[in-house]
Amino acid sequence: MKSFVYISAGFLSLVSSTEAYRPSRPNDLDFTQAQAEAHNCGLVCQQNLRQYEVLDRQVFGDVPFDYEFYETAANFSHSRPGDMLKLRQQNASAYDIPPGTSLWTMQYTSVGVNGTNVPATAFIALPYTKVPEHKTPLVAYAHGTIGVVSACAASSSYNGFDYHSWQLLTGPGYAVVATDYAGLGNNYTSHKYGNPVLNSEDTYFSVVAARKAFPGAFTDKWAAVGHSQGAGTVWGLSENPRVVSKESGDYLGGVSIAPSSRLNDILTAVPLNVGWGFGNEVVNIFQALKFPIQPIVLTPEALKRYPLMYELQLCDTSQAELNADLPNHGIVDFTPSITQHNHEAYIAFQNKYGAATGRKGYKELLVIQAIDDEVINVNATKAAYEDACKIGNIVHLSLYPGLDHDSSVAASSPEWLEWLDNKFTGVATRDSHKCVMETRSVLLDTSR
Ligand SMILES: *[C@@H]1O[C@H](CO)[C@@H](O)[C@H](O)[C@H]1NC(C)=O
Ligand SMILES: *[C@@H]1O[C@H](CO)[C@@H](O)[C@H](O)[C@H]1NC(C)=O
Ligand SMILES: *[C@@H]1O[C@H](CO)[C@@H](O)[C@H](O)[C@H]1NC(C)=O
Ligand SMILES: *[C@@H]1O[C@H](CO)[C@@H](O)[C@H](O)[C@H]1NC(C)=O
Ligand SMILES: *[C@@H]1O[C@H](CO)[C@@H](O)[C@H](O)[C@H]1NC(C)=O
């Protein structure tokens, strides 16, 4: 294995002068006025793009995008799901990660639409020490929304797209494997956004591949933690029949924080004319799948701009603001007939690709939900919990007063870190055989 492991951060600055110019990242904007105008993006729109692209860039920092790493591996074509295709040790000092942690990027084979093999990438963060006589416990982390085009790879971010999230796992000594999800990083296939079924395949096979990358290093037991898009993923993972096979080891269960499990419930509770930042991404959900029913989301003006998300490789913040200057942020007027049509599309999608829509759950799930979450409405999560429990799945739902969508991860970490610890050490947890919903109390009520 050692022979192909090398430090690759920094190499891209040495691009030879004969090679065509490539920006340090594919989402470095260098659009021309003509290109923007060809997509109905006038001067105000161009100003917005420049302004919000700066915010997107902050998510990735100064680490150059390793184009060569993200290219499909030569041996992908005859590989099998869970095969490791590329492994690189990154220069940890160039990243903002907890001291002592080593950082690796990995390309591996996953499963996409209709059971086809697809390449995916991930990063692996390893703790410095190991406990004598013990293997290192392994957690798969599934990140929240970062964007839907290939430039938006969490593994290409200076801190692995940490927002007081996956890095909390390094203190207690977990090894973390964090998938980018297929289509983010590598561009063999388009990303399938907000898709608990397919995103859970990427998470599952990241674990199988991580074991091949570091044979014998990890405990047979593993667990998953995810936020938002990744929480839908972890819910999907608990219903993915693969977790009962031994191929990945012994899957203990997962933690799902602010889950995007059921699209129709989420978009009914917070419609797109309120949560307009998701307009382009919801279009992507259906277009990338060539789904038989396409919802009506964007106005004709906004639809003309939609291809810019791909051409300019816009990640979450700049795609969200692409239509900031259009009336109603480019979201259509939801007449009763459009609303009805969209519900049909959302329900058909969530039945096929969602979670908590009637499938058996194989492993325990801890769901965490902030009552004031502005993105994932608490009532949508309660409905998902109730439906899952009704068919006999074991779900624990913890509700947290206050907190917004992003702060719920770190604020609830005492609970989910304890839950993980109990799972790995085999401590029986209270009510592990039944569904429980409870509201956690806060130390200081600062709302008064
Ligand atoms: C995919 O990425 C490769 C470089 O890795 C690039 O040459 C190619 O144009 C990209 N394809 C698409 C469809 O973006
Ligand atoms: C693909 O090639 C890499 C080395 O280039 C190797 O480490 C890996 O095991 C190969 N994977 C498969 C499935 O052949
Ligand atoms: C690793 O990164 C640090 C900080 O960016 C840099 O000073 C150092 O030269 C790098 N080492 C290698 C081997 O590239
Ligand atoms: C998946 O297969 C179905 C049925 O054969 C087909 O209609 C659909 O287009 C396929 N999806 C994709 C994304 O290729
Ligand atoms: C959840 O539903 C209840 C009962 O219908 C309603 O009173 C409450 O406002 C809803 N909460 C949110 C955050 O939408």
Short mmCIF file of C-alpha atoms and ligand atoms in Angstrom, two decimals:
data_model
loop_
_atom_site.label_atom_id
_atom_site.label_comp_id
_atom_site.label_asym_id
_atom_site.label_seq_id
_atom_site.Cartn_x
_atom_site.Cartn_y
_atom_site.Cartn_z
CA MET A 1 0.00 0.00 0.00
CA LYS A 2 2.79 2.38 0.92
CA SER A 3 4.09 2.62 -2.65
CA PHE A 4 1.24 4.79 -3.91
CA VAL A 5 0.68 6.82 -0.76
CA TYR A 6 2.10 10.28 -1.09
CA ILE A 7 1.59 13.79 0.13
CA SER A 8 -0.30 15.58 -2.58
CA ALA A 9 -1.39 18.95 -1.17
CA GLY A 10 0.70 21.69 -2.72
CA PHE A 11 1.61 19.81 -5.89
CA LEU A 12 -0.87 21.72 -8.01
CA SER A 13 1.07 24.95 -7.74
CA LEU A 14 3.72 23.25 -9.90
CA VAL A 15 1.48 22.90 -12.98
CA SER A 16 3.73 22.98 -16.02
CA SER A 17 3.52 26.00 -18.29
CA THR A 18 2.47 23.85 -21.28
CA GLU A 19 -0.75 22.84 -19.52
CA ALA A 20 -3.83 24.95 -20.06
CA TYR A 21 -4.63 27.30 -17.17
CA ARG A 22 -6.82 25.69 -14.53
CA PRO A 23 -8.10 27.63 -11.56
CA SER A 24 -7.01 26.42 -8.15
CA ARG A 25 -10.60 25.27 -7.70
CA PRO A 26 -13.29 24.54 -10.29
CA ASN A 27 -15.59 26.97 -8.47
CA ASP A 28 -13.20 29.88 -8.89
CA LEU A 29 -15.36 32.26 -10.83
CA ASP A 30 -13.93 33.51 -14.09
CA PHE A 31 -17.17 33.99 -15.97
CA THR A 32 -17.52 36.53 -18.73
CA GLN A 33 -20.35 38.99 -18.99
CA ALA A 34 -21.43 37.29 -22.22
CA GLN A 35 -21.57 33.88 -20.54
CA ALA A 36 -23.70 35.22 -17.70
CA GLU A 37 -25.97 37.16 -20.04
CA ALA A 38 -26.49 34.10 -22.23
CA HIS A 39 -28.23 32.67 -19.16
CA ASN A 40 -30.35 35.68 -18.36
CA CYS A 41 -27.95 36.77 -15.60
CA GLY A 42 -27.64 40.56 -15.87
CA LEU A 43 -25.40 42.97 -14.01
CA VAL A 44 -27.09 42.68 -10.60
CA CYS A 45 -27.09 38.90 -10.91
CA GLN A 46 -23.37 38.98 -11.81
CA GLN A 47 -22.62 41.18 -8.80
CA ASN A 48 -24.51 38.76 -6.58
CA LEU A 49 -22.58 35.82 -8.00
CA ARG A 50 -19.25 37.49 -7.30
CA GLN A 51 -20.31 38.40 -3.78
CA TYR A 52 -21.71 35.01 -2.79
CA GLU A 53 -19.02 32.99 -4.51
CA VAL A 54 -16.59 34.54 -2.02
CA LEU A 55 -18.67 33.00 0.78
CA ASP A 56 -18.65 29.63 -0.96
CA ARG A 57 -14.90 29.83 -1.30
CA GLN A 58 -14.56 30.29 2.48
CA VAL A 59 -16.02 26.81 2.90
CA PHE A 60 -13.07 25.37 0.98
CA GLY A 61 -10.23 27.71 1.98
CA ASP A 62 -6.78 27.62 0.44
CA VAL A 63 -6.32 23.92 -0.17
CA PRO A 64 -6.08 23.48 -3.96
CA PHE A 65 -8.59 21.14 -5.61
CA ASP A 66 -6.69 17.95 -6.42
CA TYR A 67 -8.04 17.47 -9.96
CA GLU A 68 -5.98 14.35 -10.57
CA PHE A 69 -7.27 12.67 -7.39
CA TYR A 70 -10.92 13.34 -8.28
CA GLU A 71 -10.57 11.90 -11.80
CA THR A 72 -12.12 8.47 -12.16
CA ALA A 73 -9.54 5.82 -11.27
CA ALA A 74 -8.21 3.71 -14.13
CA ASN A 75 -9.26 0.55 -12.33
CA PHE A 76 -12.84 1.68 -11.62
CA SER A 77 -14.31 -0.14 -14.65
CA HIS A 78 -13.64 -3.65 -13.36
CA SER A 79 -14.14 -2.85 -9.67
CA ARG A 80 -16.88 -3.93 -7.30
CA PRO A 81 -18.87 -1.84 -4.81
CA GLY A 82 -16.77 -1.21 -1.70
CA ASP A 83 -13.45 -1.51 -3.57
CA MET A 84 -10.83 1.06 -2.71
CA LEU A 85 -9.52 2.75 -5.86
CA LYS A 86 -7.17 5.51 -4.69
CA LEU A 87 -5.74 6.48 -1.33
CA ARG A 88 -3.71 9.61 -0.60
CA GLN A 89 -2.31 10.90 2.64
CA GLN A 90 -2.81 14.64 2.80
CA ASN A 91 -0.51 17.12 4.49
CA ALA A 92 -2.40 17.59 7.77
CA SER A 93 -0.61 20.87 8.51
CA ALA A 94 -2.24 22.43 5.48
CA TYR A 95 -5.68 21.71 6.96
CA ASP A 96 -7.59 23.03 9.95
CA ILE A 97 -8.20 19.74 11.73
CA PRO A 98 -7.57 18.70 15.33
CA PRO A 99 -3.82 18.43 16.08
CA GLY A 100 -2.43 14.93 15.71
CA THR A 101 -5.20 13.81 13.37
CA SER A 102 -3.99 12.40 10.05
CA LEU A 103 -6.02 13.03 6.94
CA TRP A 104 -6.48 10.77 3.94
CA THR A 105 -8.56 11.02 0.81
CA MET A 106 -9.94 7.92 -0.80
CA GLN A 107 -11.74 7.09 -4.02
CA TYR A 108 -13.90 3.99 -3.96
CA THR A 109 -16.73 2.27 -5.76
CA SER A 110 -20.33 2.79 -4.68
CA VAL A 111 -23.75 1.98 -6.10
CA GLY A 112 -25.87 4.58 -7.91
CA VAL A 113 -29.22 4.71 -9.69
CA ASN A 114 -30.58 1.38 -10.89
CA GLY A 115 -27.79 -0.56 -9.20
CA THR A 116 -25.01 0.72 -11.44
CA ASN A 117 -21.48 1.10 -10.07
CA VAL A 118 -20.31 4.69 -9.55
CA PRO A 119 -17.05 6.14 -8.22
CA ALA A 120 -17.25 8.20 -5.04
CA THR A 121 -14.70 9.97 -2.89
CA ALA A 122 -14.35 10.41 0.87
CA PHE A 123 -11.91 11.59 3.46
CA ILE A 124 -10.69 9.55 6.37
CA ALA A 125 -9.48 11.20 9.58
CA LEU A 126 -7.47 8.98 11.89
CA PRO A 127 -6.70 9.65 15.56
CA TYR A 128 -3.07 9.93 16.64
CA THR A 129 -3.01 7.17 19.21
CA LYS A 130 -4.60 3.81 19.59
CA VAL A 131 -5.71 2.30 22.85
CA PRO A 132 -3.39 -0.64 23.68
CA GLU A 133 -4.93 -4.02 22.81
CA HIS A 134 -7.85 -2.29 21.11
CA LYS A 135 -8.78 -1.52 17.57
CA THR A 136 -9.89 1.96 16.67
CA PRO A 137 -13.68 2.52 16.64
CA LEU A 138 -15.00 3.59 13.24
CA VAL A 139 -17.77 6.11 12.58
CA ALA A 140 -19.13 7.00 9.15
CA TYR A 141 -20.03 10.68 8.97
CA ALA A 142 -22.60 11.95 6.46
CA HIS A 143 -22.45 15.72 5.93
CA GLY A 144 -25.20 18.25 5.34
CA THR A 145 -25.87 20.32 2.22
CA ILE A 146 -22.72 21.69 0.59
CA GLY A 147 -23.98 21.98 -3.00
CA VAL A 148 -24.90 19.64 -5.81
CA VAL A 149 -22.14 20.05 -8.42
CA SER A 150 -18.83 18.22 -8.51
CA ALA A 151 -16.68 21.14 -7.26
CA CYS A 152 -18.45 20.94 -3.88
CA ALA A 153 -16.46 18.09 -2.33
CA ALA A 154 -16.21 18.18 1.46
CA SER A 155 -12.89 16.33 1.14
CA SER A 156 -11.50 19.34 -0.76
CA SER A 157 -12.29 21.74 2.09
CA TYR A 158 -9.55 23.03 4.42
CA ASN A 159 -11.43 21.58 7.42
CA GLY A 160 -13.34 18.72 5.79
CA PHE A 161 -16.48 20.92 5.79
CA ASP A 162 -16.57 20.95 9.57
CA TYR A 163 -19.12 23.18 11.23
CA HIS A 164 -18.51 21.96 14.78
CA SER A 165 -19.67 18.64 13.41
CA TRP A 166 -17.49 15.66 12.39
CA GLN A 167 -14.48 17.02 14.28
CA LEU A 168 -16.34 16.40 17.56
CA LEU A 169 -15.72 12.70 16.89
CA THR A 170 -11.95 13.06 16.96
CA GLY A 171 -11.69 14.00 20.66
CA PRO A 172 -13.07 10.66 21.89
CA GLY A 173 -10.74 8.86 19.45
CA TYR A 174 -13.01 7.69 16.65
CA ALA A 175 -11.67 7.14 13.16
CA VAL A 176 -14.00 9.02 10.82
CA VAL A 177 -14.79 8.11 7.23
CA ALA A 178 -16.76 10.92 5.60
CA THR A 179 -18.13 10.37 2.14
CA ASP A 180 -18.43 13.27 -0.30
CA TYR A 181 -21.37 11.35 -1.87
CA ALA A 182 -21.10 10.29 -5.51
CA GLY A 183 -21.09 13.25 -7.90
CA LEU A 184 -19.39 15.60 -5.43
CA GLY A 185 -15.66 15.61 -6.17
CA ASN A 186 -15.65 13.02 -8.92
CA ASN A 187 -17.95 13.82 -11.85
CA TYR A 188 -18.52 10.36 -13.40
CA THR A 189 -22.16 10.69 -12.35
CA SER A 190 -24.26 13.65 -11.26
CA HIS A 191 -24.83 14.09 -7.55
CA LYS A 192 -28.17 12.78 -6.31
CA TYR A 193 -29.02 15.41 -3.72
CA GLY A 194 -31.17 14.73 -0.67
CA ASN A 195 -31.55 11.07 -1.54
CA PRO A 196 -31.54 8.91 1.62
CA VAL A 197 -31.53 5.67 -0.38
CA LEU A 198 -28.63 6.46 -2.73
CA ASN A 199 -26.65 8.63 -0.30
CA SER A 200 -26.80 5.73 2.18
CA GLU A 201 -25.15 3.48 -0.41
CA ASP A 202 -22.24 5.93 -0.60
CA THR A 203 -21.97 5.95 3.20
CA TYR A 204 -22.19 2.17 3.50
CA PHE A 205 -19.54 1.50 0.86
CA SER A 206 -17.24 4.18 2.29
CA VAL A 207 -16.97 1.92 5.34
CA VAL A 208 -16.30 -1.23 3.31
CA ALA A 209 -13.60 0.62 1.35
CA ALA A 210 -12.05 2.26 4.45
CA ARG A 211 -11.47 -1.23 5.85
CA LYS A 212 -9.61 -2.14 2.65
CA ALA A 213 -7.56 1.05 2.90
CA PHE A 214 -6.52 0.28 6.50
CA PRO A 215 -6.80 -3.48 6.92
CA GLY A 216 -7.21 -4.60 10.52
CA ALA A 217 -7.12 -1.07 11.94
CA PHE A 218 -10.77 -0.61 12.89
CA THR A 219 -13.24 -2.29 15.19
CA ASP A 220 -15.65 -4.65 13.50
CA LYS A 221 -18.37 -2.51 15.08
CA TRP A 222 -19.19 0.74 13.36
CA ALA A 223 -21.84 3.45 13.61
CA ALA A 224 -22.99 6.45 11.57
CA VAL A 225 -23.65 10.11 12.36
CA GLY A 226 -25.22 12.55 9.94
CA HIS A 227 -26.66 16.04 9.78
CA SER A 228 -29.44 17.38 7.53
CA GLN A 229 -28.88 15.77 4.10
CA GLY A 230 -26.59 13.37 5.94
CA ALA A 231 -29.22 12.73 8.63
CA GLY A 232 -31.66 11.65 5.93
CA THR A 233 -28.79 9.47 4.73
CA VAL A 234 -28.29 7.88 8.15
CA TRP A 235 -32.03 7.25 8.44
CA GLY A 236 -31.86 5.64 4.97
CA LEU A 237 -28.87 3.59 6.11
CA SER A 238 -30.87 2.13 9.00
CA GLU A 239 -33.39 0.89 6.40
CA ASN A 240 -30.77 -0.30 3.91
CA PRO A 241 -30.78 -4.11 3.97
CA ARG A 242 -27.02 -4.13 3.40
CA VAL A 243 -26.42 -3.19 7.05
CA VAL A 244 -27.41 -6.67 8.23
CA SER A 245 -24.76 -8.36 6.08
CA LYS A 246 -21.29 -8.70 7.62
CA GLU A 247 -19.53 -7.18 4.59
CA SER A 248 -19.12 -3.83 6.36
CA GLY A 249 -18.61 -5.33 9.83
CA ASP A 250 -21.19 -5.01 12.57
CA TYR A 251 -23.35 -1.92 12.09
CA LEU A 252 -24.53 -0.70 15.49
CA GLY A 253 -26.94 2.03 14.46
CA GLY A 254 -26.92 5.71 13.70
CA VAL A 255 -27.44 9.26 14.85
CA SER A 256 -29.59 11.42 12.62
CA ILE A 257 -29.56 15.14 13.42
CA ALA A 258 -32.22 17.29 11.68
CA PRO A 259 -33.12 14.62 9.13
CA SER A 260 -34.16 15.34 5.55
CA SER A 261 -35.95 12.02 5.34
CA ARG A 262 -39.29 12.90 3.77
CA LEU A 263 -39.19 15.57 1.09
CA ASN A 264 -42.93 16.13 0.86
CA ASP A 265 -43.33 16.72 4.59
CA ILE A 266 -40.35 19.07 4.68
CA LEU A 267 -41.48 21.13 1.69
CA THR A 268 -45.04 21.24 2.98
CA ALA A 269 -43.93 22.58 6.37
CA VAL A 270 -41.44 25.05 4.86
CA PRO A 271 -42.50 25.67 1.24
CA LEU A 272 -39.90 26.77 -1.30
CA ASN A 273 -41.24 30.32 -1.42
CA VAL A 274 -40.02 30.51 2.22
CA GLY A 275 -37.00 28.20 1.96
CA TRP A 276 -36.13 29.60 -1.49
CA GLY A 277 -32.41 28.82 -1.08
CA PHE A 278 -33.21 25.21 -1.94
CA GLY A 279 -35.02 25.96 -5.23
CA ASN A 280 -32.18 25.00 -7.60
CA GLU A 281 -31.27 22.03 -5.44
CA VAL A 282 -34.81 20.65 -5.46
CA VAL A 283 -34.78 20.92 -9.26
CA ASN A 284 -31.52 18.95 -9.21
CA ILE A 285 -33.07 16.19 -7.07
CA PHE A 286 -35.53 15.39 -9.85
CA GLN A 287 -33.50 16.24 -12.97
CA ALA A 288 -30.43 14.24 -11.92
CA LEU A 289 -32.67 11.18 -11.52
CA LYS A 290 -34.59 11.85 -14.75
CA PHE A 291 -37.55 11.32 -12.42
CA PRO A 292 -40.83 10.54 -14.22
CA ILE A 293 -42.64 13.46 -12.51
CA GLN A 294 -40.74 16.78 -12.38
CA PRO A 295 -42.03 19.37 -9.87
CA ILE A 296 -42.64 22.94 -11.04
CA VAL A 297 -40.30 25.04 -8.91
CA LEU A 298 -38.51 27.77 -10.87
CA THR A 299 -39.93 30.53 -13.04
CA PRO A 300 -38.85 30.56 -16.71
CA GLU A 301 -36.36 33.40 -15.91
CA ALA A 302 -34.78 31.34 -13.13
CA LEU A 303 -34.71 28.18 -15.24
CA LYS A 304 -32.59 30.01 -17.83
CA ARG A 305 -30.03 30.63 -15.09
CA TYR A 306 -30.11 27.09 -13.75
CA PRO A 307 -27.33 25.80 -16.12
CA LEU A 308 -24.98 28.40 -14.60
CA MET A 309 -24.91 26.32 -11.41
CA TYR A 310 -23.13 23.64 -13.45
CA GLU A 311 -21.10 25.90 -15.78
CA LEU A 312 -19.70 27.95 -12.90
CA GLN A 313 -19.71 25.07 -10.42
CA LEU A 314 -21.69 27.02 -7.82
CA CYS A 315 -21.81 25.47 -4.35
CA ASP A 316 -24.53 25.97 -1.76
CA THR A 317 -24.31 29.67 -0.94
CA SER A 318 -23.94 31.03 -4.46
CA GLN A 319 -26.53 28.68 -5.99
CA ALA A 320 -28.93 29.80 -3.24
CA GLU A 321 -28.43 33.44 -4.21
CA LEU A 322 -28.35 32.93 -7.99
CA ASN A 323 -31.91 34.23 -8.26
CA ALA A 324 -31.73 36.77 -5.43
CA ASP A 325 -32.63 39.65 -7.79
CA LEU A 326 -35.65 37.94 -9.36
CA PRO A 327 -39.20 38.43 -8.03
CA ASN A 328 -39.89 35.83 -5.33
CA HIS A 329 -36.27 34.60 -5.71
CA GLY A 330 -37.23 32.91 -8.96
CA ILE A 331 -39.69 30.56 -7.25
CA VAL A 332 -42.98 30.07 -9.12
CA ASP A 333 -46.28 31.23 -7.73
CA PHE A 334 -47.64 28.09 -6.08
CA THR A 335 -51.17 27.98 -7.44
CA PRO A 336 -53.36 25.17 -6.09
CA SER A 337 -52.79 23.09 -9.23
CA ILE A 338 -48.99 23.51 -9.11
CA THR A 339 -49.03 22.68 -5.39
CA GLN A 340 -51.02 19.54 -6.11
CA HIS A 341 -48.68 18.50 -8.94
CA ASN A 342 -45.61 19.10 -6.78
CA HIS A 343 -46.99 17.06 -3.89
CA GLU A 344 -47.43 14.16 -6.31
CA ALA A 345 -43.80 14.51 -7.41
CA TYR A 346 -42.46 14.85 -3.85
CA ILE A 347 -44.47 11.90 -2.56
CA ALA A 348 -43.46 9.67 -5.49
CA PHE A 349 -39.84 10.64 -4.84
CA GLN A 350 -39.96 10.07 -1.09
CA ASN A 351 -41.65 6.70 -1.53
CA LYS A 352 -38.81 5.54 -3.78
CA TYR A 353 -35.79 7.37 -2.38
CA GLY A 354 -36.80 8.73 1.03
CA ALA A 355 -36.55 7.32 4.54
CA ALA A 356 -39.24 6.68 7.17
CA THR A 357 -41.76 5.95 4.43
CA GLY A 358 -42.72 2.45 5.50
CA ARG A 359 -39.52 0.42 5.09
CA LYS A 360 -38.25 -1.83 7.84
CA GLY A 361 -35.52 -0.33 10.01
CA TYR A 362 -32.78 -2.83 10.76
CA LYS A 363 -30.85 -0.96 13.40
CA GLU A 364 -31.49 1.51 16.17
CA LEU A 365 -31.70 5.15 15.31
CA LEU A 366 -31.25 8.20 17.53
CA VAL A 367 -32.95 11.20 15.94
CA ILE A 368 -32.16 14.69 17.19
CA GLN A 369 -34.28 17.64 16.23
CA ALA A 370 -34.22 21.29 17.27
CA ILE A 371 -37.74 22.55 17.87
CA ASP A 372 -36.91 25.88 16.21
CA ASP A 373 -35.03 24.41 13.22
CA GLU A 374 -35.77 26.77 10.31
CA VAL A 375 -34.92 24.24 7.59
CA ILE A 376 -36.18 20.88 8.84
CA ASN A 377 -39.47 21.52 10.58
CA VAL A 378 -39.97 19.72 13.88
CA ASN A 379 -43.43 18.54 12.84
CA ALA A 380 -42.02 16.80 9.74
CA THR A 381 -39.56 14.91 11.94
CA LYS A 382 -42.26 14.00 14.47
CA ALA A 383 -44.41 12.60 11.64
CA ALA A 384 -41.46 10.56 10.34
CA TYR A 385 -40.82 9.26 13.86
CA GLU A 386 -44.44 8.27 14.36
CA ASP A 387 -44.69 6.46 11.03
CA ALA A 388 -41.43 4.60 11.59
CA CYS A 389 -42.49 3.51 15.08
CA LYS A 390 -45.94 2.47 13.88
CA ILE A 391 -44.38 -0.27 11.74
CA GLY A 392 -42.10 -1.45 14.55
CA ASN A 393 -38.84 0.38 13.86
CA ILE A 394 -36.87 1.47 16.93
CA VAL A 395 -36.38 5.22 16.92
CA HIS A 396 -35.50 7.54 19.78
CA LEU A 397 -36.42 11.15 19.12
CA SER A 398 -34.83 13.87 21.23
CA LEU A 399 -36.26 17.34 20.86
CA TYR A 400 -34.18 20.37 21.78
CA PRO A 401 -35.86 23.67 22.64
CA GLY A 402 -34.42 26.59 20.71
CA LEU A 403 -31.39 26.01 18.44
CA ASP A 404 -31.27 26.53 14.71
CA HIS A 405 -30.51 24.00 11.99
CA ASP A 406 -26.71 24.12 12.18
CA SER A 407 -26.24 24.62 15.92
CA SER A 408 -28.16 21.45 16.77
CA VAL A 409 -25.18 19.23 15.92
CA ALA A 410 -22.70 20.55 18.48
CA ALA A 411 -25.30 21.55 21.08
CA SER A 412 -26.66 18.00 21.26
CA SER A 413 -23.24 16.30 21.17
CA PRO A 414 -23.17 15.27 24.87
CA GLU A 415 -26.19 13.09 24.14
CA TRP A 416 -25.06 11.52 20.88
CA LEU A 417 -21.44 11.02 21.95
CA GLU A 418 -22.69 9.16 25.02
CA TRP A 419 -25.04 7.12 22.83
CA LEU A 420 -22.13 6.14 20.54
CA ASP A 421 -19.93 5.29 23.50
CA ASN A 422 -22.60 3.01 24.95
CA LYS A 423 -23.08 1.28 21.61
CA PHE A 424 -19.38 0.62 21.10
CA THR A 425 -18.79 -0.56 24.66
CA GLY A 426 -21.95 -2.67 24.71
CA VAL A 427 -23.61 -0.85 27.59
CA ALA A 428 -27.34 -1.49 27.46
CA THR A 429 -29.17 1.76 26.99
CA ARG A 430 -32.47 2.63 28.54
CA ASP A 431 -35.49 1.81 26.36
CA SER A 432 -33.32 0.35 23.61
CA HIS A 433 -36.16 -1.95 22.56
CA LYS A 434 -38.87 0.69 22.09
CA CYS A 435 -39.63 4.08 20.61
CA VAL A 436 -39.26 7.06 22.91
CA MET A 437 -39.78 10.74 22.25
CA GLU A 438 -38.53 13.21 24.82
CA THR A 439 -37.77 16.88 25.12
CA ARG A 440 -34.38 17.71 26.58
CA SER A 441 -34.08 20.49 29.08
CA VAL A 442 -31.67 23.36 28.67
CA LEU A 443 -29.25 24.58 31.32
CA LEU A 444 -30.01 28.26 30.91
CA ASP A 445 -33.16 29.58 29.39
CA THR A 446 -31.86 32.61 27.54
CA SER A 447 -35.13 33.29 25.74
CA ARG A 448 -36.38 35.45 28.62
C1 LIG B 1 -15.14 15.92 -15.36
O1 LIG B 1 -13.87 16.20 -14.80
C2 LIG B 1 -12.83 16.10 -15.73
C3 LIG B 1 -11.54 16.36 -14.97
O2 LIG B 1 -11.45 15.51 -13.87
C4 LIG B 1 -13.02 17.11 -16.85
O3 LIG B 1 -11.99 16.95 -17.81
C5 LIG B 1 -14.36 16.88 -17.50
O4 LIG B 1 -14.62 17.91 -18.43
C6 LIG B 1 -15.47 16.89 -16.47
N1 LIG B 1 -16.72 16.49 -17.10
C7 LIG B 1 -17.85 17.14 -16.89
C8 LIG B 1 -19.06 16.59 -17.57
O5 LIG B 1 -17.91 18.13 -16.17
C1 LIG B 2 -6.88 0.24 -7.88
O1 LIG B 2 -5.53 0.68 -7.98
C2 LIG B 2 -4.93 1.05 -6.75
C3 LIG B 2 -3.48 1.47 -7.02
O2 LIG B 2 -3.38 2.26 -8.10
C4 LIG B 2 -4.91 -0.12 -5.80
O3 LIG B 2 -4.38 0.26 -4.57
C5 LIG B 2 -6.34 -0.61 -5.59
O4 LIG B 2 -6.32 -1.77 -4.77
C6 LIG B 2 -6.93 -0.96 -6.94
N1 LIG B 2 -8.30 -1.34 -6.72
C7 LIG B 2 -8.85 -2.33 -7.41
C8 LIG B 2 -10.25 -2.66 -7.09
O5 LIG B 2 -8.27 -2.94 -8.29
C1 LIG B 3 2.57 20.94 4.66
O1 LIG B 3 1.82 22.13 4.83
C2 LIG B 3 2.50 23.14 5.53
C3 LIG B 3 1.50 24.27 5.81
O2 LIG B 3 0.83 24.62 4.65
C4 LIG B 3 3.71 23.57 4.72
O3 LIG B 3 4.42 24.56 5.43
C5 LIG B 3 4.60 22.36 4.45
O4 LIG B 3 5.64 22.73 3.59
C6 LIG B 3 3.80 21.25 3.82
N1 LIG B 3 4.63 20.05 3.71
C7 LIG B 3 4.74 19.37 2.57
C8 LIG B 3 5.60 18.14 2.63
O5 LIG B 3 4.19 19.69 1.54
C1 LIG B 4 -33.45 3.50 -14.24
O1 LIG B 4 -34.18 2.47 -14.86
C2 LIG B 4 -35.49 2.83 -15.25
C3 LIG B 4 -36.23 1.59 -15.73
O2 LIG B 4 -35.43 0.85 -16.62
C4 LIG B 4 -35.37 3.90 -16.34
O3 LIG B 4 -36.66 4.32 -16.75
C5 LIG B 4 -34.63 5.10 -15.76
O4 LIG B 4 -34.42 6.09 -16.76
C6 LIG B 4 -33.28 4.67 -15.20
N1 LIG B 4 -32.72 5.83 -14.50
C7 LIG B 4 -31.61 6.42 -14.88
C8 LIG B 4 -31.23 7.64 -14.12
O5 LIG B 4 -30.91 6.00 -15.79
C1 LIG B 5 -46.31 22.05 14.54
O1 LIG B 5 -47.68 21.70 14.56
C2 LIG B 5 -48.42 22.31 15.61
C3 LIG B 5 -49.81 21.68 15.64
O2 LIG B 5 -50.37 21.69 14.36
C4 LIG B 5 -48.44 23.78 15.39
O3 LIG B 5 -49.15 24.43 16.42
C5 LIG B 5 -47.00 24.30 15.38
O4 LIG B 5 -46.97 25.67 15.06
C6 LIG B 5 -46.16 23.54 14.37
N1 LIG B 5 -44.78 23.91 14.58
C7 LIG B 5 -44.00 24.38 13.61
C8 LIG B 5 -42.62 24.76 14.00
O5 LIG B 5 -44.36 24.49 12.45
#
